[in-house]
Amino acid sequence: MGNNIKQYAIGEILDGRYFYIPAYQRGYRWTEKQVGDLLRDLLCFANDSKSDEDFYCLQPIIACPITEEKKLKELFKSVYDKNLLEKGVWEIIDGQQRLTTIFLLYKYLIAKKGWNAETLKEEEDGKELYHIFYATREDSATFLESLNLDIVKGGDDFKSNIDFYHMASAFKLIDSWIKNEGKEINQRYKLGGSLETVRSSFFTLLNGMRDTKSGSVQVLWYELSENKSQSSIKEFQKINTGKIRLTDAELIKGLFLLNRNFEQSSKYIRQSTLAIEWEFIENTLHANNFWYFLQKKGTDMPNRIDLLFSLIYKIHKIKDSEEERFSDILKEADNDILDTRKSVIFRYYCDMFEGKQGEELQIAVAEAWKEVMTLFRTLDDWFYTPATYNYIGLLSQCGDHMPENATQEDFIDYLKDRIKFYLRSIERDEEGKIVTSYKDRKNIYRILLTLNIHLLNVQNSKLKSESDIYKFPFDVLNAQDWDIEHIDSFHTNALKKDELKREWIETARSDRKDFLSVQEQQEIDQKLENKEYDTVIDLLKKNAGETEMDEEIKNSIGNLTLLDAETNRSYGNSLFCTKRRIIIDRIKQGVFIPAATQYIFSKFYDDKGTNRSIWAKEDMESYHKYIICMLNEYLPEYNQ
């Protein structure tokens, strides 16, 4: 039998079962803050208004059943009895701290009621507190079972036994927390200051089952196959060194691949087929050129297939809702997904398969997986179609949610409308020019990125090609630190140190050597000898034709472009001719430079074609007009 995933309410495991804590795990070590945080969360949840389906979710428990009698006798030795087989034993690989804290809270609550085990069974429909047994600390199990307030308050010094100390400290904290913070919380909820009311809220919540209307505490129970029990140490090490995290995707994979989903026949989907398709999807998504046309720069997931399940979950959330509510619903869904304690996507699938057996279960699994494969094939189609790939990649960088499917022609129009939506706040003057403020970097970035992507789509549409060369490299955008840069340097006096000034002068002088007269060369030598570096810089700028312009012009869209940080650092505040030389060298080295940036430094926008060494006001105006011409269908209208 393979691994299994279940969803339990704490009330469902209050059946007297046994949890075995192996020797490789340390003892109970939760701090005052951790215990207090859990108590606060539980009580606030208990007091909040809830729908019938609401529950408080603990982090997953990873366990392995132990059913072999011989092994149980070896583990439990003198305390072994037939009750172990009857109640069931699980080795806890991850979750000991949570289970122990819940044990201490529940034990405290029934002690306050004055109940023994028999009374608990009688009053609470057969409930029985579970047992925790420690492989190398048998006395810890005995201490935990016998713990009560009299022992804690009796002044016994537990510091000689670190396990006793932490257990007793947590038990004592529960008592003091309920009397202080718990009472204050209930008063805030206008439930009065009765301590019995506080304890009853906890008790009712912990006893709740999955269908209890007043709410319950639930846990994802990840159960390893017993025949893999020999590898439980490795599983524990992986989890606790961060190599494995039980993301929704891993839990969902376990849910889809349960043997019971494939027991009857293979006419719907074979287990091996599903596993192979899952691996293929994961491998595809882990290719950065595929991933980063779907995701905003800097976004990643431990398991990228989580993206597909997130999209499906959100599609179902907005299904049958009014379009104007989509944004709010999707925002709420994103918040739920980010709250890893809820595991909302896993629970979505868990509820889908819950209660189904045989052929009905197989059909449900096959249909759910068909939806996953349909979505993946849609994404794959978008990836291999340059225009669609470019538009979706642009929208992803704008933070747009994944678009719904449509016919190809309508879909392209839809994508263009979405791009127009993201450029809607751009201002235009009465002449149609783009009004920019360098502080509005988000809109400037979107304009320049849209320009570069649109150029590729224009080229592709003329050739009707499916070649990858017309696809924008969003993976490169993610790998490089791209930003908005001034073409003609904005900071004319940015060089403060003499060493930097000399370096700038040396580079500029070399680039202008064919244009400097003998007299200018001599003047530069004389000024350098006197360390008049600022004067030399002004002389070289004047020779290059770079004149001072006001801030508004230098911050206009006509003087801005996209460039990677490394290239920008390599030329800083250099003359345009130096920048041009460095960028051309970078292109020759194979560094990706955006198309529009290449056009700028190739002087495509110089209508006269007379001077490749400067970026003058006329160049800025020509480039500005070009941007408007290329992007007019996306830009907001203006009053003519």
XYZ file of C-alpha atoms in Angstrom:
640
model
C 0.000 0.000 0.000
C 1.308 3.453 -0.905
C 1.464 6.714 1.002
C -1.844 8.231 1.983
C -3.215 11.664 2.843
C -6.149 12.222 5.146
C -7.790 15.155 6.794
C -8.560 14.735 10.478
C -10.255 16.880 13.060
C -8.534 16.624 16.456
C -11.809 15.209 17.764
C -11.357 12.263 15.394
C -7.974 11.258 16.796
C -9.222 11.437 20.402
C -9.734 7.677 20.272
C -6.929 6.458 22.526
C -4.413 5.829 19.740
C -0.672 5.790 20.418
C 2.001 8.071 18.942
C 5.556 6.751 19.014
C 8.363 9.350 19.009
C 11.563 7.703 17.663
C 15.007 8.160 19.196
C 16.331 10.448 16.444
C 13.948 13.215 17.521
C 14.577 15.608 20.383
C 12.037 15.959 23.177
C 9.296 18.536 23.598
C 10.789 22.037 23.215
C 8.054 24.535 22.442
C 8.690 27.947 23.953
C 6.306 30.194 25.867
C 5.746 32.266 22.724
C 4.906 29.255 20.555
C 2.420 27.880 23.085
C 0.903 31.324 23.635
C 0.557 31.965 19.889
C -1.317 28.685 19.425
C -3.645 29.365 22.357
C -4.390 32.854 21.046
C -5.137 31.590 17.535
C -7.402 28.828 18.804
C -9.418 31.019 21.169
C -9.871 33.826 18.643
C -11.001 31.284 16.044
C -13.411 29.710 18.551
C -14.940 33.120 19.324
C -15.098 34.451 15.749
C -18.276 34.130 13.693
C -17.913 31.158 11.323
C -19.643 29.419 8.459
C -20.410 25.700 8.760
C -17.267 24.750 6.804
C -14.764 26.834 8.789
C -12.002 25.187 10.798
C -8.616 26.045 12.300
C -5.822 24.267 10.460
C -2.647 22.991 12.100
C 0.504 22.304 10.103
C 0.665 18.787 8.597
C 1.508 15.714 10.641
C 3.719 13.107 8.952
C 3.277 9.653 10.395
C 3.894 5.995 9.624
C 1.619 3.237 10.989
C 3.171 0.366 12.957
C 0.990 -2.755 12.775
C 3.481 -5.606 13.062
C 3.128 -7.150 16.523
C 6.768 -8.237 16.701
C 7.969 -4.715 16.015
C 5.563 -3.249 18.568
C 6.908 -5.609 21.249
C 10.469 -4.526 20.410
C 9.570 -0.831 20.627
C 7.341 -0.839 23.696
C 9.043 -3.688 25.579
C 7.606 -4.050 29.096
C 4.700 -1.653 28.484
C 3.457 -3.588 25.461
C -0.102 -4.923 25.655
C -2.860 -5.910 23.231
C -4.400 -2.451 23.624
C -1.680 -1.098 21.320
C -2.879 -3.254 18.428
C -6.490 -2.415 19.131
C -6.050 1.346 19.350
C -3.343 1.654 16.689
C 0.225 2.982 16.779
C 1.843 5.611 14.525
C 5.461 6.661 14.403
C 5.496 10.462 14.264
C 8.076 11.734 11.775
C 7.022 15.382 11.929
C 4.482 17.047 14.243
C 5.541 15.910 17.724
C 5.574 19.457 19.144
C 2.038 20.244 17.956
C 0.616 16.937 19.133
C 2.217 17.329 22.561
C 0.915 20.895 22.989
C -2.645 19.828 22.070
C -2.268 16.901 24.488
C -1.251 19.259 27.320
C -4.121 21.664 26.607
C -6.718 18.904 26.449
C -5.371 17.246 29.592
C -5.554 20.587 31.396
C -9.165 21.128 30.290
C -10.447 17.753 31.456
C -8.515 18.154 34.730
C -10.311 21.454 35.326
C -13.605 19.653 34.790
C -12.562 17.082 37.358
C -13.059 14.270 34.872
C -11.155 11.004 34.637
C -10.814 8.875 31.511
C -14.093 7.053 32.093
C -16.042 10.264 32.610
C -14.575 11.698 29.413
C -15.730 8.635 27.438
C -19.174 8.817 28.952
C -19.688 12.567 28.537
C -18.038 13.036 25.125
C -19.282 10.086 23.087
C -16.324 7.760 23.673
C -13.545 10.328 23.415
C -10.182 9.204 24.793
C -7.002 11.286 24.885
C -4.253 9.870 22.706
C -0.976 8.638 24.200
C 2.584 9.717 23.389
C 5.457 7.281 23.930
C 9.145 8.228 23.581
C 11.658 5.647 22.314
C 14.544 6.591 24.604
C 12.604 8.481 27.300
C 10.011 6.094 28.647
C 9.798 8.136 31.881
C 8.746 11.178 29.811
C 5.623 9.328 28.661
C 4.806 8.440 32.290
C 5.363 12.040 33.405
C 3.166 13.377 30.608
C 0.314 11.019 31.469
C 0.434 11.885 35.184
C 0.939 15.638 34.799
C -1.479 17.860 36.732
C -1.551 21.324 38.294
C -0.704 20.010 41.764
C 2.571 18.601 40.436
C 3.376 21.817 38.587
C 2.502 24.059 41.530
C 4.145 21.778 44.072
C 7.444 23.526 43.595
C 9.262 20.482 42.213
C 12.415 21.452 40.376
C 12.151 19.895 36.904
C 15.325 21.468 35.565
C 17.277 18.284 36.179
C 15.170 16.681 33.427
C 14.892 18.944 30.429
C 11.880 17.078 28.991
C 9.968 17.330 32.260
C 10.860 21.000 32.511
C 9.454 21.967 29.104
C 6.297 19.884 29.509
C 5.627 21.281 32.998
C 6.367 24.846 31.831
C 3.885 24.564 28.952
C 1.232 23.063 31.263
C 1.713 25.868 33.777
C 1.648 28.467 30.997
C -1.708 27.154 29.738
C -3.204 27.752 33.182
C -1.812 31.280 33.559
C -2.572 32.201 29.917
C -6.253 31.263 30.259
C -6.531 33.268 33.486
C -5.006 36.376 31.924
C -4.806 36.663 28.114
C -7.688 34.211 27.596
C -9.943 36.198 29.894
C -9.016 39.477 28.133
C -9.743 37.977 24.708
C -13.192 36.797 25.802
C -13.957 40.223 27.200
C -12.991 41.803 23.857
C -15.462 39.449 22.193
C -18.047 40.574 24.815
C -18.265 37.053 26.245
C -17.561 38.119 29.820
C -14.660 37.247 32.056
C -15.713 33.758 33.171
C -12.747 31.371 33.049
C -15.152 28.482 32.546
C -16.351 30.163 29.345
C -12.749 30.420 28.113
C -12.070 26.757 28.888
C -15.390 25.675 27.341
C -14.483 27.468 24.102
C -11.236 25.489 23.884
C -12.897 22.222 24.885
C -15.747 22.511 22.369
C -13.317 23.414 19.588
C -10.950 20.491 20.267
C -13.832 18.026 20.457
C -15.230 19.220 17.137
C -15.421 16.790 14.219
C -15.058 17.737 10.566
C -18.818 18.275 10.239
C -19.241 20.146 13.552
C -21.025 23.424 12.815
C -19.341 25.290 15.675
C -15.933 24.668 14.066
C -13.041 22.343 14.720
C -9.246 22.082 14.760
C -8.070 20.051 11.794
C -4.782 18.664 10.569
C -3.489 17.247 7.296
C -2.379 13.705 8.064
C 0.360 12.580 5.662
C 0.744 8.849 6.213
C 3.788 7.031 4.848
C 3.458 3.456 3.741
C 4.502 1.075 6.499
C 6.842 -0.797 4.184
C 8.892 2.422 3.967
C 9.307 2.718 7.702
C 13.020 1.931 7.458
C 13.501 5.278 5.655
C 11.670 7.345 8.288
C 14.984 8.786 9.579
C 15.794 10.050 6.079
C 12.310 11.514 5.744
C 12.760 13.318 9.055
C 16.177 14.667 8.012
C 14.830 15.936 4.689
C 11.937 17.738 6.334
C 14.061 19.293 9.053
C 16.894 20.434 6.772
C 14.472 22.216 4.465
C 15.025 19.849 1.533
C 11.354 18.865 1.534
C 8.350 21.007 2.221
C 4.860 19.646 2.122
C 3.506 22.165 -0.335
C -0.012 21.862 -1.710
C 1.469 20.292 -4.845
C 3.133 17.454 -2.925
C -0.020 16.799 -0.942
C -2.155 16.905 -4.100
C 0.232 14.543 -5.875
C -0.173 12.051 -3.051
C -3.961 12.490 -3.264
C -4.079 11.908 -7.035
C -1.773 8.879 -6.955
C -3.467 6.935 -4.158
C -3.778 3.285 -5.171
C -7.501 3.264 -4.433
C -8.021 5.715 -7.301
C -6.971 3.034 -9.801
C -8.121 -0.245 -8.249
C -11.099 -1.138 -10.418
C -9.818 -0.756 -13.967
C -7.676 1.398 -16.203
C -10.372 2.661 -18.554
C -10.264 6.218 -17.161
C -6.588 6.894 -16.463
C -3.681 4.710 -15.441
C -1.629 5.540 -12.367
C 1.612 5.336 -14.370
C 0.227 7.683 -17.051
C -0.747 10.288 -14.479
C 2.670 10.046 -12.808
C 4.509 10.482 -16.136
C 2.332 13.435 -17.148
C 2.899 15.031 -13.729
C 6.673 14.726 -14.178
C 6.484 16.181 -17.691
C 4.529 19.218 -16.442
C 7.010 19.791 -13.617
C 10.002 19.556 -15.968
C 8.399 21.990 -18.411
C 7.571 24.533 -15.698
C 11.108 24.319 -14.313
C 12.472 25.620 -17.613
C 12.899 29.333 -16.873
C 11.968 30.451 -20.384
C 8.555 28.811 -19.841
C 8.124 29.866 -16.219
C 8.906 33.546 -16.581
C 6.434 34.227 -19.349
C 3.799 33.234 -16.794
C 5.221 34.837 -13.669
C 6.264 38.329 -12.653
C 9.980 39.016 -12.302
C 11.314 37.655 -9.013
C 8.412 35.244 -8.443
C 9.095 31.571 -7.822
C 7.629 28.571 -6.014
C 9.275 25.515 -4.416
C 7.051 23.366 -6.647
C 6.131 25.269 -9.791
C 3.251 22.932 -10.592
C 1.544 24.682 -7.666
C 0.842 27.454 -10.196
C -1.521 25.234 -12.192
C -3.476 24.177 -9.125
C -3.649 27.798 -7.965
C -5.052 28.857 -11.332
C -7.649 26.091 -11.341
C -8.662 26.954 -7.785
C -9.077 30.646 -8.708
C -10.988 29.828 -11.898
C -13.496 27.872 -9.831
C -13.664 30.659 -7.252
C -14.775 33.238 -9.848
C -17.037 30.814 -11.697
C -20.629 32.103 -11.859
C -19.561 35.421 -10.273
C -20.088 38.858 -11.757
C -17.006 40.125 -13.611
C -16.820 43.278 -11.500
C -16.277 41.062 -8.452
C -13.401 39.093 -10.018
C -10.689 41.345 -8.603
C -11.942 41.099 -5.000
C -12.527 37.340 -5.232
C -9.077 36.727 -6.718
C -7.429 38.891 -4.057
C -9.190 36.893 -1.337
C -8.177 33.637 -3.035
C -4.530 34.773 -3.209
C -4.562 35.583 0.515
C -5.979 32.143 1.299
C -3.355 30.459 -0.888
C -0.534 32.386 0.817
C -1.777 31.221 4.227
C 0.029 27.864 4.128
C -1.745 26.674 7.269
C -5.023 26.517 5.369
C -3.755 24.432 2.416
C -6.893 25.595 0.622
C -5.968 24.087 -2.750
C -5.264 20.659 -1.330
C -8.533 20.818 0.571
C -10.331 21.812 -2.611
C -9.253 18.516 -4.186
C -9.703 16.587 -0.965
C -13.346 17.709 -0.804
C -13.752 16.842 -4.494
C -12.804 13.195 -3.855
C -14.243 12.908 -0.325
C -16.748 10.076 0.139
C -16.338 8.664 -3.365
C -15.354 5.042 -4.004
C -14.788 2.676 -6.886
C -15.776 3.887 -10.337
C -17.244 7.144 -9.019
C -13.877 8.012 -7.462
C -11.980 7.045 -10.620
C -14.200 9.300 -12.738
C -13.701 12.218 -10.318
C -9.894 11.763 -10.355
C -9.810 11.400 -14.166
C -11.923 14.551 -14.680
C -9.866 16.562 -12.204
C -6.632 15.499 -13.893
C -8.105 16.215 -17.341
C -8.698 19.786 -16.157
C -5.030 20.042 -15.101
C -3.811 18.700 -18.449
C -6.177 20.966 -20.399
C -4.838 24.014 -18.573
C -1.238 22.916 -19.103
C -1.799 22.336 -22.834
C -3.344 25.802 -23.068
C -0.272 27.341 -21.444
C 1.923 25.257 -23.733
C 0.056 26.534 -26.802
C 0.489 30.114 -25.614
C 4.198 29.497 -25.092
C 4.758 28.254 -28.633
C 2.822 31.118 -30.301
C 5.138 34.185 -30.284
C 2.442 36.912 -30.236
C 0.427 35.250 -27.470
C 3.597 34.428 -25.554
C 4.767 38.057 -25.747
C 1.449 39.588 -24.693
C 0.919 37.195 -21.786
C 4.507 37.637 -20.656
C 4.032 41.421 -20.664
C 0.817 41.137 -18.646
C 2.539 38.790 -16.202
C 5.213 41.433 -15.587
C 2.386 43.913 -14.914
C 1.013 41.556 -12.263
C -2.097 40.575 -14.206
C -3.915 37.365 -13.317
C -3.943 34.559 -15.853
C -6.450 35.297 -18.653
C -9.317 32.987 -19.443
C -9.201 30.961 -22.631
C -10.862 32.209 -25.808
C -10.637 31.796 -29.561
C -7.255 32.872 -30.851
C -8.488 36.025 -32.634
C -10.695 37.195 -29.763
C -8.011 36.211 -27.299
C -5.386 38.484 -28.890
C -7.871 41.374 -28.795
C -8.572 40.583 -25.152
C -4.853 40.627 -24.321
C -4.404 43.970 -26.063
C -7.292 45.394 -24.045
C -5.626 44.190 -20.846
C -2.367 45.900 -21.838
C -4.311 49.098 -22.524
C -5.864 48.750 -19.067
C -2.417 48.620 -17.435
C -1.309 51.737 -19.325
C -4.521 53.652 -18.561
C -2.982 56.022 -15.994
C -0.387 57.431 -18.412
C -0.970 61.126 -19.070
C -0.805 62.802 -22.479
C -0.754 66.517 -23.239
C -2.861 68.373 -25.834
C -0.344 67.418 -28.547
C -0.566 63.725 -27.638
C 2.913 63.567 -26.099
C 3.475 61.340 -23.084
C 3.790 63.355 -19.887
C 6.309 61.593 -17.665
C 7.748 62.069 -14.240
C 10.884 60.072 -13.483
C 9.342 59.272 -10.104
C 6.544 57.385 -11.864
C 8.918 54.534 -12.619
C 6.199 51.886 -12.778
C 4.430 53.488 -15.741
C 7.701 54.350 -17.505
C 8.892 50.770 -17.093
C 5.627 49.454 -18.537
C 5.809 51.816 -21.528
C 9.377 50.790 -22.367
C 8.742 47.072 -21.839
C 5.584 47.269 -23.979
C 7.581 49.028 -26.710
C 10.231 46.291 -26.830
C 7.654 43.512 -26.873
C 5.464 45.238 -29.447
C 8.472 45.614 -31.775
C 8.909 41.838 -31.798
C 5.219 41.254 -32.495
C 5.290 43.765 -35.376
C 8.289 41.985 -36.909
C 6.682 38.590 -36.386
C 3.348 39.654 -37.909
C 5.061 40.736 -41.118
C 6.729 37.340 -41.556
C 3.983 35.281 -39.877
C 6.739 33.267 -38.272
C 6.605 30.907 -35.297
C 10.325 31.318 -34.627
C 11.583 31.780 -31.074
C 13.641 34.788 -32.182
C 10.437 36.841 -32.055
C 9.737 35.846 -28.455
C 10.842 38.241 -25.744
C 13.304 36.578 -23.260
C 11.418 36.996 -19.982
C 13.846 34.597 -18.300
C 16.692 36.998 -19.158
C 14.611 39.879 -17.802
C 14.365 37.957 -14.541
C 18.042 36.974 -14.446
C 19.336 40.480 -15.164
C 18.644 43.533 -13.037
C 16.853 45.697 -15.589
C 15.886 49.270 -14.929
C 15.115 52.630 -16.510
C 18.223 54.518 -17.576
C 18.880 57.999 -18.953
C 20.278 57.946 -22.484
C 21.928 61.342 -22.155
C 23.271 61.447 -18.598
C 20.943 63.222 -16.206
C 23.473 63.848 -13.441
C 26.080 66.119 -15.022
C 27.927 66.641 -11.747
C 27.642 63.117 -10.395
C 31.408 62.538 -10.375
C 32.636 63.652 -6.966
C 36.023 61.966 -6.621
C 39.058 63.093 -8.626
C 39.907 59.476 -9.423
C 36.506 58.979 -11.101
C 36.794 62.269 -12.935
C 40.209 61.318 -14.333
C 38.832 57.933 -15.442
C 35.884 59.626 -17.170
C 38.178 62.104 -18.904
C 40.558 59.397 -20.115
C 37.708 57.383 -21.652
C 35.977 60.406 -23.216
C 39.258 61.758 -24.600
C 40.001 58.438 -26.238
C 36.540 58.291 -27.816
C 36.836 61.897 -29.100
C 40.478 61.774 -30.206
C 39.624 62.097 -33.903
C 37.510 65.184 -33.235
C 39.794 67.122 -30.868
C 41.982 69.832 -32.425
C 45.649 70.229 -31.505
C 44.736 73.356 -29.571
C 42.024 71.510 -27.608
C 44.423 68.655 -26.844
C 46.986 71.115 -25.490
C 44.352 72.905 -23.425
C 43.225 69.594 -21.907
C 46.817 68.675 -20.997
C 47.322 72.027 -19.302
C 44.044 71.802 -17.348
C 44.823 68.250 -16.257
C 48.230 69.324 -14.993
C 46.462 71.925 -12.846
C 43.852 69.325 -11.775
C 41.032 71.384 -13.282
C 39.010 68.244 -13.919
C 35.559 69.861 -14.062
C 36.740 72.308 -16.706
C 38.122 69.438 -18.816
C 34.833 67.539 -18.501
C 32.904 70.598 -19.725
C 35.349 71.036 -22.608
C 34.913 67.413 -23.726
C 31.131 67.651 -23.467
C 31.166 70.795 -25.557
C 33.366 69.105 -28.160
C 30.951 66.145 -28.279
C 27.988 68.463 -28.747
C 26.367 67.483 -25.459
C 24.647 70.612 -24.242
C 22.919 71.112 -20.937
C 19.148 70.651 -21.102
C 16.574 71.299 -18.425
C 15.398 68.566 -16.078
C 12.017 68.166 -17.762
C 13.559 67.288 -21.113
C 16.143 64.920 -19.626
C 13.424 63.109 -17.651
C 11.088 62.822 -20.633
C 10.320 59.435 -22.168
C 12.495 60.496 -25.119
C 15.600 60.233 -22.940
C 14.806 56.981 -21.171
C 15.422 53.360 -22.069
C 15.653 49.898 -20.520
C 19.083 48.487 -19.772
C 20.577 45.820 -17.549
C 22.419 47.023 -14.454
C 25.805 45.541 -15.444
C 25.894 47.444 -18.728
C 24.739 50.613 -17.008
C 27.461 50.297 -14.358
C 30.045 49.833 -17.093
C 29.425 53.291 -18.548
C 27.825 55.325 -15.760
C 27.660 59.027 -16.682
C 29.819 58.760 -19.775
C 29.408 60.677 -22.993
C 26.844 59.253 -25.403
C 29.617 58.171 -27.755
C 31.237 56.155 -24.937
C 27.925 54.585 -23.990
C 27.356 53.695 -27.625
C 30.771 52.034 -27.945
C 30.302 50.000 -24.752
C 26.807 48.824 -25.721
C 27.981 47.762 -29.166
C 30.824 45.817 -27.520
C 28.314 44.173 -25.152
C 26.124 43.142 -28.087
C 29.165 41.638 -29.822
C 29.868 39.654 -26.623
C 26.374 38.146 -26.799
C 24.801 40.193 -24.002
C 21.071 40.678 -24.517
C 20.201 44.329 -25.131
C 16.496 45.176 -25.733
C 15.643 45.997 -29.341
C 14.537 49.592 -28.664
C 17.761 50.247 -26.750
C 19.776 48.881 -29.663
C 17.869 51.204 -32.012
C 18.729 54.186 -29.791
C 22.483 53.586 -29.780
C 22.438 52.684 -33.471
C 20.921 56.148 -34.004
C 17.832 54.796 -35.803
C 15.946 57.885 -34.667
C 18.415 60.377 -36.158
C 16.420 61.495 -39.192
C 19.368 63.482 -40.609
C 21.869 60.706 -40.033
C 24.624 63.247 -39.505
C 25.967 62.583 -36.003
C 26.343 59.250 -34.273
C 28.262 60.729 -31.338
C 25.557 62.672 -29.530
C 22.003 62.209 -28.274
C 20.559 65.646 -28.877
C 17.186 67.209 -28.212
C 16.119 66.356 -31.769
C 16.916 62.681 -31.135
C 14.828 62.695 -27.952
C 11.851 64.208 -29.757
C 12.136 61.753 -32.646
C 12.360 58.770 -30.262
C 9.386 60.127 -28.276
C 7.276 60.342 -31.450
C 8.314 56.811 -32.399
C 7.112 55.440 -29.042
C 3.734 57.157 -29.478
C 3.398 55.895 -33.049
C 4.216 52.307 -32.074
C 2.076 52.203 -28.917
C -0.818 54.459 -29.899
C -3.341 51.587 -29.801
C -2.436 50.909 -26.155
C -2.124 54.474 -24.861
C -5.014 56.478 -23.387
C -6.787 58.921 -25.674
C -6.076 62.627 -25.304
C -7.933 65.898 -25.916
C -6.794 67.295 -29.237
